[in-house]
Every structure is written in structure tokens, then in C-alpha cells.
Amino acid sequence: MSVALFTLGGTIAMTGSSGGVVSRLTGAELTTAVPGLADLGVPLDVRDTQAVPSANLTFRQVLDVVGAASRAVTHGAVGVIVTQGTDTLEETAFLADLVWPHEAPLVFTGAMRNPTLAGPDGPANLLAAVRVATSSAARDLGTLVVFNDEVHAARWVRKTHSTSTAAFASPNAGPIGHVIEGQVRILARPVRRGPLPIPADPARLDAARVALYCATLDDDGLLLDGLAETHRGVVYAGYGVGHAPSTLAPVLGALAERIPVVLTSRTGSGSVLRHTYGAVGSETDLLRRGLINGGLLDPYKARALLRLLVTAGARRDDIVEEFANHG
Ligand code: ASP
């Protein structure tokens, strides 16, 4: 009953240098520092993959890890853990979830307090991750984020605090489970969508640039100029339920005639609407102009989905359908 552990760096693996902590601990060093881990008797197949701050990760690197994780499951691992920095974890875990085909859990975790500080949370998070990765209750839930003894669906999780050890939350749904006295308790089972294919051609993925554009007060939209020449899609993080200034509505509409533009909310939780407001720049108006409804997906997750779809050469109708499924 082995678990594959892929390490990608991040605070969980950072130790001191004169200029601040940097990623340098190996997976073997990380696991040695976890009290109680050896008592679980779970063989860990450790693969040190990257030792970077998570800001440096790319779609391609993450998908390569997911591919290797998938092969580990095919070769008998009951579950897989990925340790990485927390800054991009809500994006990487969701990207992995979009393509993860197995019943075996794929668990992402990390730490907010590095190992040189009092009360580092990495060991506790890693121990909880191993418990979840080996739990029969956690099977067929897709990709999970285990943090602070909570289990979050990658589909819903957000990093909501810059320093707290309770940085991860699922504002729309709450955690789907908890680790209580070492037992994994799953309280809700999100519906899984069929996996999208992992892009076979890395060059196509690299070329599939998708922009994220956030609504801000009194923006003249200059940054949107020429975007269709450089990008294959845009996620627009609109105000509230999906609104834009009336001056930007035709600009977004013109863009949507050339590349897919997905409408999301910049608020951090809740869905964009479809047909409640009627002003120019309202959700009704923007959707009529050809923007695609992102539903409950936050802008970062919408961007991950759109980039995979654009890479696969999906047509507008397929993109609309996928967002209806995932959003
Ligand atoms: N900056 C770090 C990273 O994402 C933060 C962390 O690991 O918590 O790599």
C-alpha cells in the first residue's frame, strides 16, 4: 500500500540562509521530520521533482507531475501526494483535478510556517495528507487539498490568507472533510466531471496564452487593446455578479467575437449571474455580446480550464459546454 510523494519545493521545504529561507529540503528530509509518520507503516515512494517557490511553476511542469502521478497509480500506488508552495496551490490543484482520471486520491499540501519557525505546520499537513491519500473514504473525490486538518475539493479551494496556517478555505462549499484524531471523515462528495486529456504537445500548451483581466474602478480598458493578437483567450474578472463599466462592454464584446472571453466574478465567492441585471455592462448584456458564463468558477480556476480547452483546440460551443459543466 505505497503512496507516491512528489516534492516541488515551497515553504514546507524551505530553510534558512542569510537572505531568507529558500527551498532546499528533500522529500526524505521532509518525511523524517514528521512525528508519527513511520508509525502509519505506509511506504512512501519519494520523487524530488522541483525545489522552487511555487510562483515559478508552469502548467507544463504541473501536468508532467500529474502524468507521473498517474503512472504511479497505474503501477500500484494507492494515492499520491504533491507538496508545493501555497501561493499557486489553488491553481495547480484545480489544473490537476481537471485531468485526474483515477479513483485514487491526488492530494496537494504545503505549509505556511517554514521549518525554522516555532510551530511549523508542514509536518502536520504532510501527516494528514498521508492519512487522506491512504483512506478508502477519500477515493473517487478527485484532487484534494489537505491543510490544517481539513480536506478541500480542488474544485472549490482558495488561498484566502497570506500568512495564517488556516489559509485554505472553500468559500462556496466549506471543507468536504476533516482529519479528526487521525481518522479521515468525509462529509460531502462533490460530483466528479470526466477528465480532460493532458495536452500531448507541450508547444501547443505554451502557445495557448490565456489572459486574466480584472475589473477595477475607472479603468479605460487600454490593456485590452490588441489582446486578440497576443492571446488565445481571456478570463474577465468582473464586478459582483459579472459586471463591467458600460464603456468596456463593447470592447469586451468585440474581443469575444475573436477569442473566447469568460465572465467570472472578482469577489472571491459566489456565482456570476445570467439574466438579472439589464444595464449596458451587466451580466445579461455581456453574455449577449458573446462572453461565456464562468458560473461558480473563480477567475484563476476559469483561466486554468480555458487554457486547457484552448490548447486542445476546443470550439466555442465546446468551451461553453465545459464551463456549464465545471462552473
Ligand atoms: N511563497 C511560498 C510559495 O508558494 C509560499 C508557501 O509555500 O507557502 O512557494
mmCIF file of C-alpha atoms and ligand atoms in Angstrom:
data_model
loop_
_atom_site.group_PDB
_atom_site.id
_atom_site.type_symbol
_atom_site.label_atom_id
_atom_site.label_comp_id
_atom_site.label_asym_id
_atom_site.label_seq_id
_atom_site.Cartn_x
_atom_site.Cartn_y
_atom_site.Cartn_z
ATOM 1 C CA MET A 1 0.000 0.000 0.000
ATOM 2 C CA SER A 2 2.547 2.598 -1.103
ATOM 3 C CA VAL A 3 1.969 6.305 -1.632
ATOM 4 C CA ALA A 4 3.917 8.321 -4.190
ATOM 5 C CA LEU A 5 5.173 11.662 -2.876
ATOM 6 C CA PHE A 6 6.214 14.341 -5.359
ATOM 7 C CA THR A 7 8.028 17.351 -3.892
ATOM 8 C CA LEU A 8 8.037 20.699 -5.683
ATOM 9 C CA GLY A 9 9.573 22.992 -3.043
ATOM 10 C CA GLY A 10 7.675 25.805 -1.320
ATOM 11 C CA THR A 11 7.679 26.931 2.307
ATOM 12 C CA ILE A 12 7.220 23.368 3.552
ATOM 13 C CA ALA A 13 10.716 22.623 2.224
ATOM 14 C CA MET A 14 12.413 25.940 2.982
ATOM 15 C CA THR A 15 15.270 26.505 5.398
ATOM 16 C CA GLY A 16 17.355 29.477 6.360
ATOM 17 C CA SER A 17 20.044 31.322 4.584
ATOM 18 C CA SER A 18 21.331 34.788 5.396
ATOM 19 C CA GLY A 19 18.993 36.357 2.867
ATOM 20 C CA GLY A 20 15.840 34.462 3.932
ATOM 21 C CA VAL A 21 14.560 30.920 3.587
ATOM 22 C CA VAL A 22 14.764 29.088 0.271
ATOM 23 C CA SER A 23 13.503 25.687 -0.929
ATOM 24 C CA ARG A 24 16.121 23.071 -0.219
ATOM 25 C CA LEU A 25 14.740 20.176 1.869
ATOM 26 C CA THR A 26 14.386 16.876 0.066
ATOM 27 C CA GLY A 27 11.375 14.616 0.389
ATOM 28 C CA ALA A 28 13.401 12.272 2.614
ATOM 29 C CA GLU A 29 14.228 15.172 4.945
ATOM 30 C CA LEU A 30 10.598 16.317 4.967
ATOM 31 C CA THR A 31 9.258 12.900 5.875
ATOM 32 C CA THR A 32 11.888 12.287 8.567
ATOM 33 C CA ALA A 33 10.651 15.426 10.337
ATOM 34 C CA VAL A 34 7.059 14.169 10.662
ATOM 35 C CA PRO A 35 6.275 12.736 14.108
ATOM 36 C CA GLY A 36 4.067 9.648 13.845
ATOM 37 C CA LEU A 37 4.539 9.122 10.125
ATOM 38 C CA ALA A 38 6.668 5.997 10.493
ATOM 39 C CA ASP A 39 4.002 4.524 12.832
ATOM 40 C CA LEU A 40 1.478 4.604 9.973
ATOM 41 C CA GLY A 41 3.587 1.983 8.190
ATOM 42 C CA VAL A 42 2.909 3.493 4.775
ATOM 43 C CA PRO A 43 5.844 3.092 2.353
ATOM 44 C CA LEU A 44 6.468 6.418 0.620
ATOM 45 C CA ASP A 45 7.903 6.456 -2.857
ATOM 46 C CA VAL A 46 9.541 9.892 -2.800
ATOM 47 C CA ARG A 47 10.228 11.749 -6.065
ATOM 48 C CA ASP A 48 12.022 15.077 -5.642
ATOM 49 C CA THR A 49 10.858 16.901 -8.724
ATOM 50 C CA GLN A 50 11.452 20.643 -8.215
ATOM 51 C CA ALA A 51 12.726 22.795 -5.354
ATOM 52 C CA VAL A 52 11.221 26.152 -6.227
ATOM 53 C CA PRO A 53 8.893 28.815 -4.874
ATOM 54 C CA SER A 54 5.507 27.920 -6.303
ATOM 55 C CA ALA A 55 5.370 31.197 -8.229
ATOM 56 C CA ASN A 56 7.874 29.596 -10.627
ATOM 57 C CA LEU A 57 5.742 26.592 -11.524
ATOM 58 C CA THR A 58 4.324 26.275 -15.023
ATOM 59 C CA PHE A 59 1.299 24.466 -16.445
ATOM 60 C CA ARG A 60 3.664 22.178 -18.244
ATOM 61 C CA GLN A 61 5.603 21.216 -15.094
ATOM 62 C CA VAL A 62 2.396 20.618 -13.148
ATOM 63 C CA LEU A 63 0.905 18.473 -15.909
ATOM 64 C CA ASP A 64 4.161 16.497 -16.137
ATOM 65 C CA VAL A 65 3.872 15.770 -12.412
ATOM 66 C CA VAL A 66 0.237 14.742 -12.835
ATOM 67 C CA GLY A 67 1.287 12.420 -15.667
ATOM 68 C CA ALA A 68 3.963 10.854 -13.435
ATOM 69 C CA ALA A 69 1.451 10.639 -10.565
ATOM 70 C CA SER A 70 -0.972 8.885 -12.860
ATOM 71 C CA ARG A 71 1.685 6.346 -13.841
ATOM 72 C CA ALA A 72 2.489 5.785 -10.152
ATOM 73 C CA VAL A 73 -1.158 4.858 -9.556
ATOM 74 C CA THR A 74 -1.164 2.596 -12.600
ATOM 75 C CA HIS A 75 1.863 0.852 -11.073
ATOM 76 C CA GLY A 76 0.106 0.290 -7.759
ATOM 77 C CA ALA A 77 0.256 3.430 -5.584
ATOM 78 C CA VAL A 78 -2.964 3.765 -3.558
ATOM 79 C CA GLY A 79 -2.672 7.514 -3.538
ATOM 80 C CA VAL A 80 -0.365 10.377 -4.461
ATOM 81 C CA ILE A 81 0.776 13.443 -2.528
ATOM 82 C CA VAL A 82 2.241 16.597 -4.031
ATOM 83 C CA THR A 83 3.996 19.058 -1.719
ATOM 84 C CA GLN A 84 4.499 22.554 -3.036
ATOM 85 C CA GLY A 85 4.348 26.232 -2.179
ATOM 86 C CA THR A 86 0.950 27.507 -1.181
ATOM 87 C CA ASP A 87 0.883 30.601 -3.382
ATOM 88 C CA THR A 88 -0.242 28.821 -6.537
ATOM 89 C CA LEU A 89 -1.667 25.687 -4.942
ATOM 90 C CA GLU A 90 -5.305 26.595 -5.613
ATOM 91 C CA GLU A 91 -4.459 26.790 -9.329
ATOM 92 C CA THR A 92 -2.204 23.728 -9.588
ATOM 93 C CA ALA A 93 -4.602 21.506 -7.633
ATOM 94 C CA PHE A 94 -7.516 22.540 -9.843
ATOM 95 C CA LEU A 95 -5.465 22.064 -13.009
ATOM 96 C CA ALA A 96 -4.577 18.568 -11.770
ATOM 97 C CA ASP A 97 -8.207 17.878 -10.914
ATOM 98 C CA LEU A 98 -9.300 18.708 -14.455
ATOM 99 C CA VAL A 99 -7.179 15.878 -15.869
ATOM 100 C CA TRP A 100 -7.006 13.349 -12.997
ATOM 101 C CA PRO A 101 -8.598 10.108 -14.201
ATOM 102 C CA HIS A 102 -8.197 7.846 -11.160
ATOM 103 C CA GLU A 103 -10.240 6.895 -8.126
ATOM 104 C CA ALA A 104 -7.039 7.097 -6.097
ATOM 105 C CA PRO A 105 -6.736 10.412 -4.267
ATOM 106 C CA LEU A 106 -4.284 13.006 -5.553
ATOM 107 C CA VAL A 107 -3.556 15.180 -2.520
ATOM 108 C CA PHE A 108 -1.854 18.575 -2.556
ATOM 109 C CA THR A 109 -0.397 20.095 0.594
ATOM 110 C CA GLY A 110 2.228 22.561 1.790
ATOM 111 C CA ALA A 111 2.939 24.804 4.749
ATOM 112 C CA MET A 112 2.532 28.386 5.834
ATOM 113 C CA ARG A 113 5.241 28.325 8.524
ATOM 114 C CA ASN A 114 8.647 27.217 7.353
ATOM 115 C CA PRO A 115 10.605 24.586 9.309
ATOM 116 C CA THR A 116 12.866 27.194 11.006
ATOM 117 C CA LEU A 117 9.894 28.788 12.816
ATOM 118 C CA ALA A 118 8.218 27.744 16.038
ATOM 119 C CA GLY A 119 5.241 25.532 15.253
ATOM 120 C CA PRO A 120 5.850 24.767 11.575
ATOM 121 C CA ASP A 121 2.671 23.316 10.065
ATOM 122 C CA GLY A 122 4.346 21.295 7.288
ATOM 123 C CA PRO A 123 4.786 18.055 9.279
ATOM 124 C CA ALA A 124 1.150 18.070 10.462
ATOM 125 C CA ASN A 125 -0.091 18.790 6.954
ATOM 126 C CA LEU A 126 2.059 16.036 5.465
ATOM 127 C CA LEU A 127 0.883 13.518 8.068
ATOM 128 C CA ALA A 128 -2.748 14.431 7.377
ATOM 129 C CA ALA A 129 -2.076 14.182 3.635
ATOM 130 C CA VAL A 130 -0.736 10.634 4.020
ATOM 131 C CA ARG A 131 -3.809 9.684 6.031
ATOM 132 C CA VAL A 132 -6.076 11.063 3.302
ATOM 133 C CA ALA A 133 -4.043 9.546 0.458
ATOM 134 C CA THR A 134 -4.464 6.088 2.026
ATOM 135 C CA SER A 135 -8.087 6.494 3.093
ATOM 136 C CA SER A 136 -10.741 4.467 1.301
ATOM 137 C CA ALA A 137 -13.187 7.279 2.142
ATOM 138 C CA ALA A 138 -11.132 9.696 0.041
ATOM 139 C CA ARG A 139 -11.333 7.607 -3.121
ATOM 140 C CA ASP A 140 -13.155 8.948 -6.151
ATOM 141 C CA LEU A 141 -13.093 12.528 -4.906
ATOM 142 C CA GLY A 142 -10.591 13.735 -7.484
ATOM 143 C CA THR A 143 -7.831 16.073 -6.441
ATOM 144 C CA LEU A 144 -7.860 17.218 -2.834
ATOM 145 C CA VAL A 145 -6.104 19.882 -0.803
ATOM 146 C CA VAL A 146 -5.303 18.826 2.749
ATOM 147 C CA PHE A 147 -4.356 21.629 5.065
ATOM 148 C CA ASN A 148 -4.833 22.370 8.756
ATOM 149 C CA ASP A 149 -6.590 19.004 9.206
ATOM 150 C CA GLU A 150 -9.223 19.996 6.645
ATOM 151 C CA VAL A 151 -9.922 18.273 3.346
ATOM 152 C CA HIS A 152 -10.892 20.576 0.486
ATOM 153 C CA ALA A 153 -12.021 19.725 -3.017
ATOM 154 C CA ALA A 154 -9.584 21.246 -5.506
ATOM 155 C CA ARG A 155 -12.653 22.447 -7.362
ATOM 156 C CA TRP A 156 -13.619 24.828 -4.547
ATOM 157 C CA VAL A 157 -10.499 25.632 -2.578
ATOM 158 C CA ARG A 158 -8.967 29.103 -2.352
ATOM 159 C CA LYS A 159 -5.921 30.532 -0.616
ATOM 160 C CA THR A 160 -7.644 33.188 1.449
ATOM 161 C CA HIS A 161 -4.915 34.440 3.783
ATOM 162 C CA SER A 162 -1.291 35.420 3.202
ATOM 163 C CA THR A 163 0.148 34.076 6.484
ATOM 164 C CA SER A 164 -2.409 32.131 8.531
ATOM 165 C CA THR A 165 -1.992 28.375 8.950
ATOM 166 C CA ALA A 166 -5.714 28.278 8.133
ATOM 167 C CA ALA A 167 -5.010 29.920 4.781
ATOM 168 C CA PHE A 168 -7.094 27.489 2.731
ATOM 169 C CA ALA A 169 -10.860 27.681 2.616
ATOM 170 C CA SER A 170 -13.643 26.742 0.261
ATOM 171 C CA PRO A 171 -15.917 29.779 0.452
ATOM 172 C CA ASN A 172 -18.667 28.307 -1.721
ATOM 173 C CA ALA A 173 -18.841 24.897 -0.119
ATOM 174 C CA GLY A 174 -16.729 24.572 3.027
ATOM 175 C CA PRO A 175 -14.275 21.730 3.557
ATOM 176 C CA ILE A 176 -15.576 18.401 2.320
ATOM 177 C CA GLY A 177 -13.909 16.574 5.191
ATOM 178 C CA HIS A 178 -11.707 16.672 8.257
ATOM 179 C CA VAL A 179 -8.938 14.644 9.812
ATOM 180 C CA ILE A 180 -10.081 14.007 13.381
ATOM 181 C CA GLU A 181 -7.839 12.143 15.812
ATOM 182 C CA GLY A 182 -6.131 10.670 12.776
ATOM 183 C CA GLN A 183 -9.357 9.485 11.156
ATOM 184 C CA VAL A 184 -10.392 10.814 7.763
ATOM 185 C CA ARG A 185 -14.032 11.895 7.858
ATOM 186 C CA ILE A 186 -15.570 12.871 4.519
ATOM 187 C CA LEU A 187 -18.786 14.886 4.874
ATOM 188 C CA ALA A 188 -19.618 15.704 1.267
ATOM 189 C CA ARG A 189 -18.781 14.101 -2.057
ATOM 190 C CA PRO A 190 -18.627 16.551 -4.966
ATOM 191 C CA VAL A 191 -19.789 15.279 -8.336
ATOM 192 C CA ARG A 192 -16.781 14.447 -10.496
ATOM 193 C CA ARG A 193 -16.573 15.506 -14.144
ATOM 194 C CA GLY A 194 -14.919 13.331 -16.751
ATOM 195 C CA PRO A 195 -11.201 14.103 -17.046
ATOM 196 C CA LEU A 196 -9.902 16.298 -19.827
ATOM 197 C CA PRO A 197 -6.903 14.953 -21.744
ATOM 198 C CA ILE A 198 -3.418 16.032 -20.677
ATOM 199 C CA PRO A 199 -2.102 18.048 -23.640
ATOM 200 C CA ALA A 200 0.145 15.801 -25.693
ATOM 201 C CA ASP A 201 2.069 18.631 -27.326
ATOM 202 C CA PRO A 202 3.890 20.918 -24.859
ATOM 203 C CA ALA A 203 4.458 23.525 -27.573
ATOM 204 C CA ARG A 204 0.694 23.893 -28.082
ATOM 205 C CA LEU A 205 0.238 24.380 -24.352
ATOM 206 C CA ASP A 206 2.945 27.020 -24.206
ATOM 207 C CA ALA A 207 1.404 28.842 -27.158
ATOM 208 C CA ALA A 208 -2.084 28.837 -25.608
ATOM 209 C CA ARG A 209 -1.782 32.142 -23.771
ATOM 210 C CA VAL A 210 -4.846 32.986 -21.712
ATOM 211 C CA ALA A 211 -5.050 36.382 -20.023
ATOM 212 C CA LEU A 212 -6.759 37.258 -16.764
ATOM 213 C CA TYR A 213 -8.186 40.764 -16.698
ATOM 214 C CA CYS A 214 -9.665 42.190 -13.514
ATOM 215 C CA ALA A 215 -12.296 44.939 -13.388
ATOM 216 C CA THR A 216 -11.097 47.980 -11.439
ATOM 217 C CA LEU A 217 -12.622 51.381 -10.809
ATOM 218 C CA ASP A 218 -12.283 53.927 -13.616
ATOM 219 C CA ASP A 219 -10.284 51.651 -15.941
ATOM 220 C CA ASP A 220 -10.216 52.863 -19.540
ATOM 221 C CA GLY A 221 -9.530 49.341 -20.853
ATOM 222 C CA LEU A 222 -6.347 50.271 -22.681
ATOM 223 C CA LEU A 223 -4.720 46.996 -21.621
ATOM 224 C CA LEU A 224 -7.380 45.092 -23.589
ATOM 225 C CA ASP A 225 -6.212 46.676 -26.850
ATOM 226 C CA GLY A 226 -4.611 44.147 -29.159
ATOM 227 C CA LEU A 227 -5.169 41.251 -26.766
ATOM 228 C CA ALA A 228 -6.669 39.054 -29.504
ATOM 229 C CA GLU A 229 -3.341 39.271 -31.376
ATOM 230 C CA THR A 230 -1.282 38.011 -28.438
ATOM 231 C CA HIS A 231 -3.691 35.748 -26.549
ATOM 232 C CA ARG A 232 -5.973 32.813 -27.359
ATOM 233 C CA GLY A 233 -8.498 33.560 -24.624
ATOM 234 C CA VAL A 234 -9.350 35.917 -21.768
ATOM 235 C CA VAL A 235 -10.930 35.494 -18.378
ATOM 236 C CA TYR A 236 -12.653 38.685 -17.301
ATOM 237 C CA ALA A 237 -12.965 39.006 -13.505
ATOM 238 C CA GLY A 238 -15.904 41.349 -13.404
ATOM 239 C CA TYR A 239 -17.555 43.247 -10.613
ATOM 240 C CA GLY A 240 -20.038 41.436 -8.381
ATOM 241 C CA VAL A 241 -22.281 39.116 -10.382
ATOM 242 C CA GLY A 242 -20.283 39.747 -13.565
ATOM 243 C CA HIS A 243 -20.436 43.417 -14.460
ATOM 244 C CA ALA A 244 -18.233 45.787 -16.426
ATOM 245 C CA PRO A 245 -18.322 49.542 -16.952
ATOM 246 C CA SER A 246 -20.588 50.441 -19.878
ATOM 247 C CA THR A 247 -17.568 51.832 -21.729
ATOM 248 C CA LEU A 248 -15.848 48.445 -21.645
ATOM 249 C CA ALA A 249 -18.876 46.377 -22.684
ATOM 250 C CA PRO A 250 -18.378 46.902 -26.457
ATOM 251 C CA VAL A 251 -14.625 46.344 -26.102
ATOM 252 C CA LEU A 252 -15.222 43.009 -24.362
ATOM 253 C CA GLY A 253 -17.900 42.133 -26.909
ATOM 254 C CA ALA A 254 -15.544 42.838 -29.809
ATOM 255 C CA LEU A 255 -12.884 40.705 -28.144
ATOM 256 C CA ALA A 256 -15.393 37.876 -27.676
ATOM 257 C CA GLU A 257 -16.006 37.850 -31.426
ATOM 258 C CA ARG A 258 -12.363 36.905 -31.935
ATOM 259 C CA ILE A 259 -11.325 34.802 -28.914
ATOM 260 C CA PRO A 260 -13.223 33.172 -26.029
ATOM 261 C CA VAL A 261 -13.841 35.597 -23.164
ATOM 262 C CA VAL A 262 -15.062 34.000 -19.939
ATOM 263 C CA LEU A 263 -17.042 36.061 -17.451
ATOM 264 C CA THR A 264 -16.248 35.484 -13.760
ATOM 265 C CA SER A 265 -16.544 37.445 -10.538
ATOM 266 C CA ARG A 266 -13.691 39.206 -8.814
ATOM 267 C CA THR A 267 -15.439 38.913 -5.424
ATOM 268 C CA GLY A 268 -13.854 35.638 -4.277
ATOM 269 C CA SER A 269 -17.036 33.618 -3.847
ATOM 270 C CA GLY A 270 -20.457 33.194 -5.370
ATOM 271 C CA SER A 271 -21.506 32.798 -8.977
ATOM 272 C CA VAL A 272 -21.823 35.211 -11.849
ATOM 273 C CA LEU A 273 -25.467 35.591 -12.880
ATOM 274 C CA ARG A 274 -27.155 35.204 -16.279
ATOM 275 C CA HIS A 275 -30.232 37.352 -16.538
ATOM 276 C CA THR A 276 -30.913 39.584 -13.525
ATOM 277 C CA TYR A 277 -29.446 42.996 -14.414
ATOM 278 C CA GLY A 278 -30.161 44.734 -17.692
ATOM 279 C CA ALA A 279 -27.841 47.768 -17.975
ATOM 280 C CA VAL A 280 -25.082 48.066 -20.547
ATOM 281 C CA GLY A 281 -22.139 46.192 -18.972
ATOM 282 C CA SER A 282 -24.437 43.968 -16.907
ATOM 283 C CA GLU A 283 -24.091 40.184 -16.994
ATOM 284 C CA THR A 284 -27.107 39.948 -19.323
ATOM 285 C CA ASP A 285 -25.530 42.456 -21.699
ATOM 286 C CA LEU A 286 -22.051 40.887 -21.610
ATOM 287 C CA LEU A 287 -23.393 37.390 -22.223
ATOM 288 C CA ARG A 288 -25.475 38.724 -25.113
ATOM 289 C CA ARG A 289 -22.279 40.186 -26.549
ATOM 290 C CA GLY A 290 -20.730 36.707 -26.579
ATOM 291 C CA LEU A 291 -18.935 36.360 -23.256
ATOM 292 C CA ILE A 292 -19.054 32.842 -21.792
ATOM 293 C CA ASN A 293 -20.555 32.331 -18.351
ATOM 294 C CA GLY A 294 -17.958 31.081 -15.843
ATOM 295 C CA GLY A 295 -20.597 30.187 -13.234
ATOM 296 C CA LEU A 296 -19.105 29.487 -9.822
ATOM 297 C CA LEU A 297 -15.539 29.176 -11.048
ATOM 298 C CA ASP A 298 -13.244 31.846 -9.668
ATOM 299 C CA PRO A 299 -11.067 33.681 -12.206
ATOM 300 C CA TYR A 300 -7.932 31.629 -11.512
ATOM 301 C CA LYS A 301 -9.696 28.330 -11.960
ATOM 302 C CA ALA A 302 -11.540 29.592 -15.022
ATOM 303 C CA ARG A 303 -8.203 30.517 -16.559
ATOM 304 C CA ALA A 304 -6.807 27.013 -15.963
ATOM 305 C CA LEU A 305 -9.837 25.415 -17.610
ATOM 306 C CA LEU A 306 -9.854 27.838 -20.539
ATOM 307 C CA ARG A 307 -6.160 27.286 -21.188
ATOM 308 C CA LEU A 308 -6.590 23.516 -21.329
ATOM 309 C CA LEU A 309 -9.559 23.870 -23.669
ATOM 310 C CA VAL A 310 -7.805 26.318 -25.957
ATOM 311 C CA THR A 311 -4.753 24.039 -26.044
ATOM 312 C CA ALA A 312 -6.998 21.175 -27.125
ATOM 313 C CA GLY A 313 -8.371 23.332 -29.955
ATOM 314 C CA ALA A 314 -11.892 23.373 -28.479
ATOM 315 C CA ARG A 315 -14.514 25.301 -30.441
ATOM 316 C CA ARG A 316 -16.646 27.970 -28.797
ATOM 317 C CA ASP A 317 -19.617 25.614 -28.323
ATOM 318 C CA ASP A 318 -17.412 23.061 -26.573
ATOM 319 C CA ILE A 319 -15.970 25.760 -24.343
ATOM 320 C CA VAL A 320 -19.465 26.934 -23.397
ATOM 321 C CA GLU A 321 -20.412 23.351 -22.588
ATOM 322 C CA GLU A 322 -17.302 22.702 -20.490
ATOM 323 C CA PHE A 323 -17.898 25.869 -18.473
ATOM 324 C CA ALA A 324 -21.517 24.848 -17.983
ATOM 325 C CA ASN A 325 -20.201 21.511 -16.647
ATOM 326 C CA HIS A 326 -17.451 22.839 -14.428
ATOM 327 C CA GLY A 327 -18.848 26.220 -13.477
HETATM 328 N N1 ASP B 1 5.974 31.721 -1.406
HETATM 329 C C1 ASP B 1 5.784 30.363 -0.978
HETATM 330 C C2 ASP B 1 5.473 29.502 -2.202
HETATM 331 O O1 ASP B 1 4.375 29.482 -2.685
HETATM 332 C C3 ASP B 1 4.675 30.304 -0.026
HETATM 333 C C4 ASP B 1 4.400 28.948 0.529
HETATM 334 O O2 ASP B 1 4.947 27.950 0.190
HETATM 335 O O3 ASP B 1 3.557 28.894 1.405
HETATM 336 O O4 ASP B 1 6.370 28.859 -2.667
#
